[in-house]
Structures are given as C-alpha cells and as structure tokens.
Short mmCIF file of C-alpha atoms in Angstrom, two decimals:
data_model
loop_
_atom_site.label_atom_id
_atom_site.label_comp_id
_atom_site.label_asym_id
_atom_site.label_seq_id
_atom_site.Cartn_x
_atom_site.Cartn_y
_atom_site.Cartn_z
CA MET C 1 -122.47 -62.30 69.29
CA LEU C 2 -120.97 -61.95 65.82
CA ARG C 3 -124.33 -62.62 64.17
CA ARG C 4 -125.96 -59.91 66.24
CA LEU C 5 -123.23 -57.40 65.45
CA LEU C 6 -123.61 -58.13 61.74
CA LEU C 7 -127.39 -57.74 62.00
CA TRP C 8 -127.10 -54.26 63.49
CA GLY C 9 -124.31 -53.48 61.04
CA ILE C 10 -126.74 -53.87 58.13
CA PHE C 11 -128.40 -50.65 59.26
CA LEU C 12 -125.21 -48.71 60.00
CA PRO C 13 -123.00 -46.72 57.57
CA LEU C 14 -120.00 -49.02 57.98
CA GLY C 15 -118.51 -47.76 54.72
CA GLU C 16 -118.46 -44.13 55.83
CA ARG C 17 -114.79 -44.20 56.86
CA CYS C 18 -111.73 -46.40 56.28
CA SER C 19 -113.30 -48.15 53.30
CA VAL C 20 -113.24 -48.20 49.50
CA ASP C 21 -116.69 -46.60 49.43
CA SER C 22 -115.40 -43.62 51.38
CA LEU C 23 -112.90 -42.86 48.60
CA TYR C 24 -115.75 -42.19 46.18
CA ASP C 25 -117.81 -40.18 48.65
CA GLU C 26 -116.69 -36.59 49.11
CA GLY C 27 -118.87 -35.86 52.13
CA HIS C 28 -118.45 -37.67 55.44
CA ASP C 29 -120.68 -37.44 58.49
CA GLU C 30 -118.76 -36.69 61.65
CA ARG C 31 -121.31 -38.44 63.87
CA VAL C 32 -123.93 -41.12 63.45
CA VAL C 33 -126.93 -41.10 65.79
CA SER C 34 -129.75 -43.47 64.94
CA LEU C 35 -131.87 -46.31 66.26
CA ALA C 36 -129.32 -48.67 64.72
CA SER C 37 -126.39 -47.13 66.59
CA ALA C 38 -128.43 -47.21 69.80
CA GLY C 39 -129.37 -50.83 69.15
CA LEU C 40 -125.75 -51.84 68.65
CA LEU C 41 -124.67 -50.26 71.93
CA VAL C 42 -127.66 -51.63 73.84
CA GLN C 43 -127.05 -55.12 72.43
CA VAL C 44 -123.53 -55.24 73.86
CA VAL C 45 -124.55 -53.86 77.25
CA VAL C 46 -127.47 -56.31 77.44
CA ILE C 47 -125.04 -59.20 76.92
CA TYR C 48 -122.86 -58.10 79.84
CA THR C 49 -125.84 -57.25 82.06
CA ALA C 50 -127.61 -60.55 81.42
CA ASN C 51 -124.40 -62.45 82.13
CA ALA C 52 -123.95 -60.51 85.38
CA LEU C 53 -127.51 -61.31 86.49
CA PHE C 54 -126.94 -65.01 85.81
CA LYS C 55 -123.70 -64.89 87.82
CA LEU C 56 -125.51 -63.27 90.74
CA ARG C 57 -127.60 -66.45 91.04
CA GLY C 58 -124.51 -68.44 92.02
CA GLU C 59 -122.17 -68.19 94.99
CA LEU C 60 -118.69 -68.53 93.51
CA TRP C 61 -118.64 -65.12 91.82
CA THR C 62 -119.80 -63.26 94.90
CA ARG C 63 -117.27 -65.19 97.00
CA GLY C 64 -114.48 -64.20 94.62
CA VAL C 65 -113.31 -67.72 93.72
CA ALA C 66 -115.06 -68.28 90.37
CA VAL C 67 -112.05 -67.26 88.28
CA GLU C 68 -109.90 -69.70 90.24
CA TYR C 69 -112.32 -72.46 89.27
CA VAL C 70 -112.20 -71.33 85.64
CA PHE C 71 -108.41 -71.49 85.60
CA SER C 72 -108.51 -74.97 87.12
CA LEU C 73 -110.12 -76.22 83.89
CA HIS C 74 -107.06 -77.36 81.97
CA ASN C 75 -109.10 -77.99 78.84
CA LEU C 76 -109.68 -74.23 78.67
CA THR C 77 -106.40 -72.67 79.74
CA THR C 78 -103.38 -71.87 77.59
CA PHE C 79 -99.82 -72.10 78.90
CA VAL C 80 -100.16 -68.46 79.99
CA GLY C 81 -103.35 -69.34 81.86
CA ASP C 82 -101.66 -72.33 83.51
CA ALA C 83 -98.88 -70.05 84.73
CA LEU C 84 -101.37 -67.49 86.06
CA ALA C 85 -103.33 -70.25 87.84
CA ARG C 86 -100.42 -70.64 90.27
CA TYR C 87 -101.26 -67.25 91.81
CA PRO C 88 -104.74 -67.55 93.39
CA THR C 89 -104.50 -64.11 95.00
CA ILE C 90 -104.22 -62.48 91.58
CA LEU C 91 -107.15 -64.57 90.33
CA HIS C 92 -109.29 -63.39 93.27
CA VAL C 93 -108.52 -59.77 92.34
CA PHE C 94 -109.47 -60.41 88.70
CA ASP C 95 -112.66 -62.12 89.87
CA LYS C 96 -113.85 -59.12 91.87
CA PHE C 97 -112.67 -56.68 89.20
CA TRP C 98 -114.41 -58.42 86.28
CA PHE C 99 -117.59 -59.11 88.23
CA THR C 100 -117.84 -55.43 89.22
CA MET C 101 -117.26 -54.38 85.62
CA ILE C 102 -120.05 -56.46 84.12
CA VAL C 103 -122.49 -55.54 86.92
CA THR C 104 -121.87 -51.86 86.12
CA SER C 105 -121.60 -52.37 82.33
CA ALA C 106 -124.43 -49.87 81.74
CA LEU C 107 -121.77 -47.21 82.36
CA LEU C 108 -120.48 -48.00 78.86
CA ILE C 109 -123.48 -46.01 77.64
CA LEU C 110 -123.90 -43.55 80.51
CA LEU C 111 -120.31 -42.32 80.64
CA THR C 112 -118.95 -39.85 78.10
CA GLY C 113 -115.59 -38.55 76.94
CA TRP C 114 -112.41 -39.90 78.45
CA SER C 115 -114.33 -41.59 81.27
CA ARG C 116 -115.99 -43.84 78.74
CA VAL C 117 -112.64 -44.37 77.00
CA ALA C 118 -111.13 -45.60 80.26
CA PHE C 119 -114.06 -47.88 81.08
CA ALA C 120 -114.29 -49.38 77.58
CA SER C 121 -110.51 -49.85 77.56
CA LEU C 122 -110.78 -51.92 80.74
CA PHE C 123 -113.22 -54.25 78.98
CA ILE C 124 -110.97 -54.45 75.93
CA GLY C 125 -107.98 -55.23 78.14
CA MET C 126 -109.85 -57.96 80.02
CA HIS C 127 -110.97 -59.61 76.79
CA PHE C 128 -107.42 -59.49 75.45
CA GLY C 129 -106.35 -61.18 78.67
CA MET C 130 -108.93 -63.91 78.01
CA PHE C 131 -107.48 -64.35 74.53
CA LEU C 132 -104.01 -64.90 76.01
CA THR C 133 -105.03 -67.21 78.85
CA MET C 134 -107.97 -69.31 77.61
CA HIS C 135 -109.07 -71.34 74.60
CA LEU C 136 -112.30 -69.48 73.81
CA GLY C 137 -112.14 -69.44 70.04
CA LEU C 138 -112.84 -66.05 68.46
CA PHE C 139 -115.02 -64.88 71.35
CA PRO C 140 -112.44 -62.49 72.91
CA LEU C 141 -111.61 -60.88 69.56
CA ILE C 142 -115.28 -60.51 68.60
CA SER C 143 -115.92 -58.95 72.02
CA ILE C 144 -113.11 -56.46 71.48
CA THR C 145 -114.62 -55.55 68.10
CA ALA C 146 -118.02 -55.06 69.74
CA LEU C 147 -116.47 -52.59 72.19
CA LEU C 148 -114.88 -50.34 69.57
CA PRO C 149 -118.11 -48.37 68.91
CA PHE C 150 -118.09 -47.32 72.56
CA LEU C 151 -114.87 -45.37 72.03
CA PRO C 152 -116.06 -41.76 71.60
CA SER C 153 -114.97 -39.18 69.06
CA VAL C 154 -112.05 -37.97 71.20
CA VAL C 155 -110.30 -41.27 70.43
CA TRP C 156 -110.99 -41.29 66.70
CA ASP C 157 -110.07 -37.60 66.39
CA SER C 158 -106.73 -38.43 67.97
CA VAL C 159 -106.28 -41.33 65.56
CA ASP C 160 -107.09 -39.02 62.63
CA ARG C 161 -104.48 -36.51 63.74
CA PHE C 162 -101.91 -39.29 63.97
CA VAL C 163 -102.77 -40.92 60.63
CA GLU C 164 -103.40 -37.78 58.57
CA PRO C 165 -99.71 -36.91 57.98
CA VAL C 166 -99.04 -40.45 56.75
CA VAL C 167 -102.09 -40.56 54.47
CA GLY C 168 -101.48 -37.03 53.25
CA ALA C 169 -97.96 -37.94 52.16
CA LEU C 170 -99.31 -40.52 49.71
CA ASP C 171 -99.98 -39.59 46.11
CA GLU C 172 -103.77 -39.26 46.21
CA ALA C 173 -104.19 -39.32 42.43
CA ARG C 174 -102.19 -42.54 42.13
CA ARG C 175 -104.06 -44.06 45.06
CA MET C 176 -107.45 -43.20 43.55
CA SER C 177 -106.38 -44.55 40.15
CA TRP C 178 -105.38 -47.88 41.70
CA CYS C 179 -108.61 -48.12 43.68
CA GLU C 180 -110.74 -47.37 40.62
CA ARG C 181 -109.04 -50.17 38.71
CA ALA C 182 -109.21 -52.66 41.58
CA PHE C 183 -112.67 -51.70 42.84
CA PRO C 184 -114.80 -50.11 40.08
CA HIS C 185 -117.51 -47.93 41.58
CA PRO C 186 -120.84 -49.66 40.86
CA ARG C 187 -123.73 -47.66 39.49
CA THR C 188 -127.02 -48.48 41.17
CA PRO C 189 -129.95 -48.96 38.75
CA LYS C 190 -132.91 -46.63 39.23
CA VAL C 191 -135.14 -49.58 40.17
CA LEU C 192 -132.82 -50.47 43.06
CA ASN C 193 -132.79 -46.83 44.17
CA ASP C 194 -136.60 -46.92 44.36
CA VAL C 195 -136.47 -50.14 46.38
CA ARG C 196 -133.88 -48.65 48.70
CA GLN C 197 -136.01 -45.57 49.32
CA GLY C 198 -138.96 -47.81 50.17
CA ILE C 199 -136.85 -49.80 52.62
CA GLU C 200 -135.56 -46.60 54.22
CA ARG C 201 -139.14 -45.60 55.03
CA ILE C 202 -139.82 -48.77 57.03
CA THR C 203 -136.34 -49.08 58.55
CA PRO C 204 -137.26 -47.17 61.76
CA LEU C 205 -140.10 -49.64 62.38
CA ILE C 206 -137.77 -52.61 61.83
CA LEU C 207 -135.15 -51.17 64.17
CA THR C 208 -137.72 -50.39 66.86
CA PHE C 209 -138.96 -53.97 66.68
CA LEU C 210 -135.41 -55.36 66.88
CA LEU C 211 -134.53 -53.17 69.87
CA VAL C 212 -137.67 -54.19 71.77
CA PHE C 213 -137.11 -57.83 70.80
CA VAL C 214 -133.55 -57.79 72.20
CA LEU C 215 -134.79 -56.47 75.54
CA VAL C 216 -137.80 -58.81 75.80
CA TRP C 217 -135.87 -61.89 74.65
CA ASN C 218 -133.11 -61.41 77.19
CA ALA C 219 -135.67 -60.73 79.91
CA ALA C 220 -137.25 -64.07 78.94
CA THR C 221 -133.91 -65.89 79.18
CA LEU C 222 -133.60 -64.54 82.72
CA GLY C 223 -137.13 -65.65 83.59
CA TYR C 224 -138.48 -62.12 83.99
CA VAL C 225 -140.89 -62.48 81.05
CA ARG C 226 -143.00 -65.53 80.26
CA THR C 227 -143.06 -66.56 76.62
CA PRO C 228 -146.09 -68.16 74.95
CA GLU C 229 -146.05 -71.95 74.67
CA GLN C 230 -146.02 -71.65 70.88
CA VAL C 231 -142.68 -69.83 71.11
CA GLU C 232 -141.14 -72.34 73.51
CA ASP C 233 -142.24 -75.21 71.26
CA THR C 234 -140.19 -73.65 68.47
CA VAL C 235 -137.22 -72.21 70.36
CA ASN C 236 -136.59 -72.13 74.08
CA PRO C 237 -135.06 -68.82 75.27
CA ALA C 238 -133.28 -70.69 78.07
CA GLU C 239 -131.19 -72.48 75.44
CA HIS C 240 -129.98 -69.20 73.92
CA ARG C 241 -128.81 -67.09 76.82
CA TRP C 242 -125.67 -65.20 77.79
CA SER C 243 -124.62 -67.53 80.60
CA MET C 244 -120.92 -68.07 79.97
CA PHE C 245 -119.37 -69.27 83.27
CA ALA C 246 -122.74 -68.54 84.90
CA PRO C 247 -124.30 -68.92 87.34
CA GLU C 248 -121.05 -70.67 88.19
CA PRO C 249 -118.17 -72.09 86.14
CA ARG C 250 -117.88 -75.83 85.67
CA GLY C 251 -116.56 -77.59 88.75
CA THR C 252 -115.29 -80.61 86.85
CA ASP C 253 -112.40 -80.89 84.42
CA GLY C 254 -112.03 -83.84 82.10
CA TRP C 255 -110.61 -85.46 78.99
CA TYR C 256 -111.45 -88.28 76.61
CA VAL C 257 -109.80 -91.68 76.26
CA VAL C 258 -111.02 -93.83 73.37
CA PRO C 259 -109.42 -97.29 73.61
CA GLY C 260 -109.92 -99.45 70.54
CA ARG C 261 -108.95 -103.03 69.71
CA LEU C 262 -107.22 -103.62 66.36
CA GLU C 263 -107.44 -106.74 64.21
CA SER C 264 -103.85 -107.48 65.22
CA GLY C 265 -104.93 -107.52 68.86
CA ARG C 266 -103.10 -104.29 69.74
CA GLU C 267 -104.90 -101.60 71.76
CA VAL C 268 -104.72 -97.92 70.75
CA ASP C 269 -106.43 -94.65 71.55
CA ALA C 270 -108.43 -94.44 68.33
CA PHE C 271 -109.43 -90.78 68.69
CA HIS C 272 -106.02 -89.36 69.57
CA ARG C 273 -104.30 -91.97 67.39
CA GLY C 274 -101.69 -92.99 69.92
CA ALA C 275 -101.13 -95.16 72.95
CA VAL C 276 -103.88 -95.44 75.55
CA ARG C 277 -103.11 -93.10 78.47
CA TRP C 278 -105.54 -92.60 81.31
CA ASP C 279 -103.67 -89.83 83.12
CA ARG C 280 -104.29 -86.18 82.25
CA PRO C 281 -102.77 -85.20 78.87
CA SER C 282 -99.87 -82.80 79.14
CA ASP C 283 -100.70 -80.86 75.97
CA GLU C 284 -102.81 -77.70 75.97
CA GLY C 285 -106.53 -78.32 75.70
CA LEU C 286 -106.33 -81.84 77.19
CA GLY C 287 -106.40 -83.48 73.80
CA PHE C 288 -109.29 -81.46 72.35
CA PRO C 289 -108.21 -80.57 68.79
CA THR C 290 -109.98 -77.19 68.59
CA HIS C 291 -112.39 -75.04 70.59
CA ARG C 292 -115.31 -76.37 68.54
CA TRP C 293 -114.25 -79.93 69.36
CA LEU C 294 -114.11 -78.91 73.02
CA VAL C 295 -117.69 -77.59 72.99
CA TYR C 296 -118.94 -80.65 71.09
CA LEU C 297 -117.21 -83.21 73.30
CA LEU C 298 -118.24 -81.48 76.52
CA ASP C 299 -121.83 -81.77 75.31
CA LEU C 300 -121.26 -85.40 74.32
CA GLN C 301 -120.68 -86.53 77.91
CA ARG C 302 -123.91 -84.93 79.15
CA ARG C 303 -127.03 -87.06 79.43
CA ASP C 304 -129.14 -84.69 77.34
CA TYR C 305 -126.87 -85.29 74.34
CA GLY C 306 -126.82 -89.08 74.47
CA THR C 307 -128.12 -89.32 70.90
CA LEU C 308 -124.81 -87.90 69.63
CA ARG C 309 -122.68 -90.67 71.07
CA PRO C 310 -123.21 -93.45 68.47
CA ALA C 311 -122.35 -91.05 65.65
CA PHE C 312 -119.09 -90.06 67.37
CA ALA C 313 -118.07 -93.70 67.88
CA LYS C 314 -118.90 -94.42 64.23
CA TYR C 315 -116.78 -91.44 63.15
CA VAL C 316 -113.81 -92.72 65.18
CA CYS C 317 -114.11 -96.18 63.59
CA GLN C 318 -114.39 -94.85 60.04
CA ARG C 319 -111.56 -92.33 60.37
CA TRP C 320 -109.16 -94.94 61.72
CA ASN C 321 -110.06 -97.66 59.22
CA GLU C 322 -109.79 -95.28 56.26
CA THR C 323 -106.23 -94.29 57.19
CA HIS C 324 -104.75 -97.52 58.61
CA ASP C 325 -104.22 -101.04 57.29
CA ASP C 326 -104.71 -102.55 60.75
CA ASP C 327 -108.46 -101.96 61.18
CA LEU C 328 -110.34 -101.34 64.39
CA THR C 329 -112.67 -104.07 65.53
CA ASN C 330 -114.32 -102.11 68.35
CA VAL C 331 -113.98 -98.90 70.36
CA SER C 332 -115.07 -97.68 73.77
CA VAL C 333 -115.43 -93.99 74.56
CA TYR C 334 -114.53 -92.89 78.09
CA TYR C 335 -114.70 -89.47 79.69
CA VAL C 336 -112.29 -89.11 82.60
CA ARG C 337 -113.87 -86.71 85.09
CA GLN C 338 -111.71 -84.74 87.52
CA PRO C 339 -113.66 -82.62 90.03
CA THR C 340 -111.93 -79.40 91.02
CA ARG C 341 -110.60 -79.29 94.58
CA LEU C 342 -109.00 -75.96 95.37
CA ASP C 343 -107.62 -77.17 98.68
CA GLY C 344 -106.60 -80.77 98.05
CA PRO C 345 -105.92 -83.61 95.61
CA GLU C 346 -108.26 -84.01 92.65
CA PRO C 347 -109.39 -87.64 92.14
CA THR C 348 -110.42 -88.95 88.72
CA GLU C 349 -113.35 -91.11 87.64
CA ARG C 350 -113.65 -93.05 84.37
CA VAL C 351 -117.12 -92.82 82.83
CA GLU C 352 -117.92 -94.99 79.81
CA ILE C 353 -119.89 -92.89 77.33
CA THR C 354 -120.52 -95.50 74.63
CA ASN C 355 -118.96 -98.46 72.83
CA ARG C 356 -119.25 -99.77 69.32
CA SER C 357 -118.26 -102.61 67.06
CA CYS C 358 -116.35 -101.32 64.05
CA SER C 359 -117.25 -104.23 61.79
CA THR C 360 -119.68 -103.86 58.91
CA ARG C 361 -122.43 -104.94 61.28
CA ASN C 362 -122.14 -102.14 63.78
CA ARG C 363 -123.78 -102.23 67.15
CA ASP C 364 -124.05 -99.22 69.44
CA THR C 365 -124.64 -99.18 73.18
CA THR C 366 -125.01 -96.12 75.35
#
C-alpha cells in the first residue's frame, strides 16, 4: 500500500502546505482536483472493495465469527488483543461492523462534508484499534495515512483556525531566516524547467493509464478479467491481491521449536537460544521476533515454500556457532500446529519442517 501511495504522491502537490516549500511560495491553492487526486482516492477504495469481495467468498465473515478466529491467533495478537479475545460478543459486533464498512467503502468517495468525515473517522478508528490489538507491522499506520486525504476541507479549515493563532504568534522573520539557512531554496536550471514542462504535457496520459491499470489489475486478481499468458508468466495477479484475512482468516495457530544438539551433548532451542519447550510460548508473538519474521516463518511451513527451509536451517547453525563456543552439530526445525477450536480444547501437532547437520559437510533434508 505504501508503494502505491508514494506512486500517486509523485503527481500530487504534497509540498503545497505544511512543508518547507510552502514557506517560499506565496500563493497556495485551496483545493486540488486532478486525475492524480482521483487516482489516490480510487486506489484506497479499490483496496477495501477488493478485500470485501474476497471475504464474501468465505463463510466466516458472513457468519460474524471471522474476527474471533483472527483473535485466536496468538502469533498476531498483542496483550490488548488477548484481553479483548475473552469477550466473543464484542468481537462479533466488530466483525459485522468492519465487514459492513469495507463492503460500503465506496461511500468514502460518494459522501461529502461531515458525513464523509464521520465515515472516514470510523475507518481511522478501526485501523488504530488494529494497531493496538495486533502485530501487523506498519500496515495500520499506513492505512490511517491513506485515509487522511478523504477528510474534506471542513476538517482542515477547522485545523487552520486552531493552529493559526499559534503560528501567527511566532516571529515570522526569524522563522524564515532559520529556514533559509537550514533549507536553501534551490534554483531550477532552465533545462530542467523545459523537461518539467514536457513531462507535464504527458502527465494526464500517464495518470489515465495508471487509473485504468489499477481497476483492471484488481479485477484480474478477483478473476473478473483474464490476463494474457505472457503476463501470468511474468507476474501472477493472484499473488498480488488485497486478500488480508480473506476469504477467511487462518484457522491454525502455531509456533516454531528448533531443537539442536551441541558438541557437549546438551540440547537447546537453537533459534530462540534457550531451553527446548514444546508448549505454547507465553510471550507476545509466540516467539516470532518481528512481524517480518512472522510472515517469513508462516511461509516457511507451507509446502510451496519448501525451497526456503534449508537456508533457514543453515542460518540457525551459523548464527549459533558464530556466537557460542559450544557448537551445534545438528538442528531440526519443527512447526507446532494448533487448530483453532472456538468451542473446545485445541490440540497440537508437531510437524518437522527440515533438519540439518551443522558440520562443515552439511546435509539438508526436507
């Protein structure tokens, strides 16, 4: 999402307000209406709409229990999420509420004035709730940023009225002097001005192409448009789609245990660098160091990503042996699966992912 926002931002006057550039520019446009601004808004709505259409293909979201399944994934939830997971009735309400919001996300464009403010604020509030309750990396914060352009002028006019007395009280001459020293205003060579004018002439064509591409590409990810074989040989739209927790959230939780034998004969968990424990870790994230590690290791236990497994085992061996005197002789990588059972005990299953000798003559098995 961030890459797409930055792409549209190239064509938008982001320096018009609240920037160093705006200090040197005496005139400011009150409104910006262009293909780029339309593309930015459409991009965000397409993400929500595509995700809603994927969710409609499953049953859990329409039944109102999908969020409960999400909050049963302990490798995703924070301590706030774990506390909220104890109240399934509240989760059912959030399920219906969020699902209705994304299905009707086109209202972000269709509504105006304070109605749009209220609707966009609901999305912002829900994403902030995700930030508090789940380990999703920067996704919730990027989503909140993507929603700010939907706030209409009535919001920013109110912000201006609130900020103006504070800004007006500052010594403008001193502020400008400091900015000029810290950020000298660059002078654009005439050649670059000519290039810029040429680019401005073809910009509408570029933006039209991008806008059509966004719509067609997402239609292809949903299966509504067939792409040529030449395209699928290069990049498969199905691998780049907005299907977070869709059509249904994962129904299996899990964590990694990586027992390794040391030269001394002692057994350790070589990845977590501690004692071998097969029960569910008590720390947040179930032993996944970061959100990126979570995504990587969840892929690692899938059959389609079997080629990654030897490299991970090799990494575990090398990291341990580089930082310990008592070297590893071999490691085994296990993924402990725990299917979600909303109405009963949740059994576990140990699945060996790979094993490896850590000697100079390494052997991998998968």
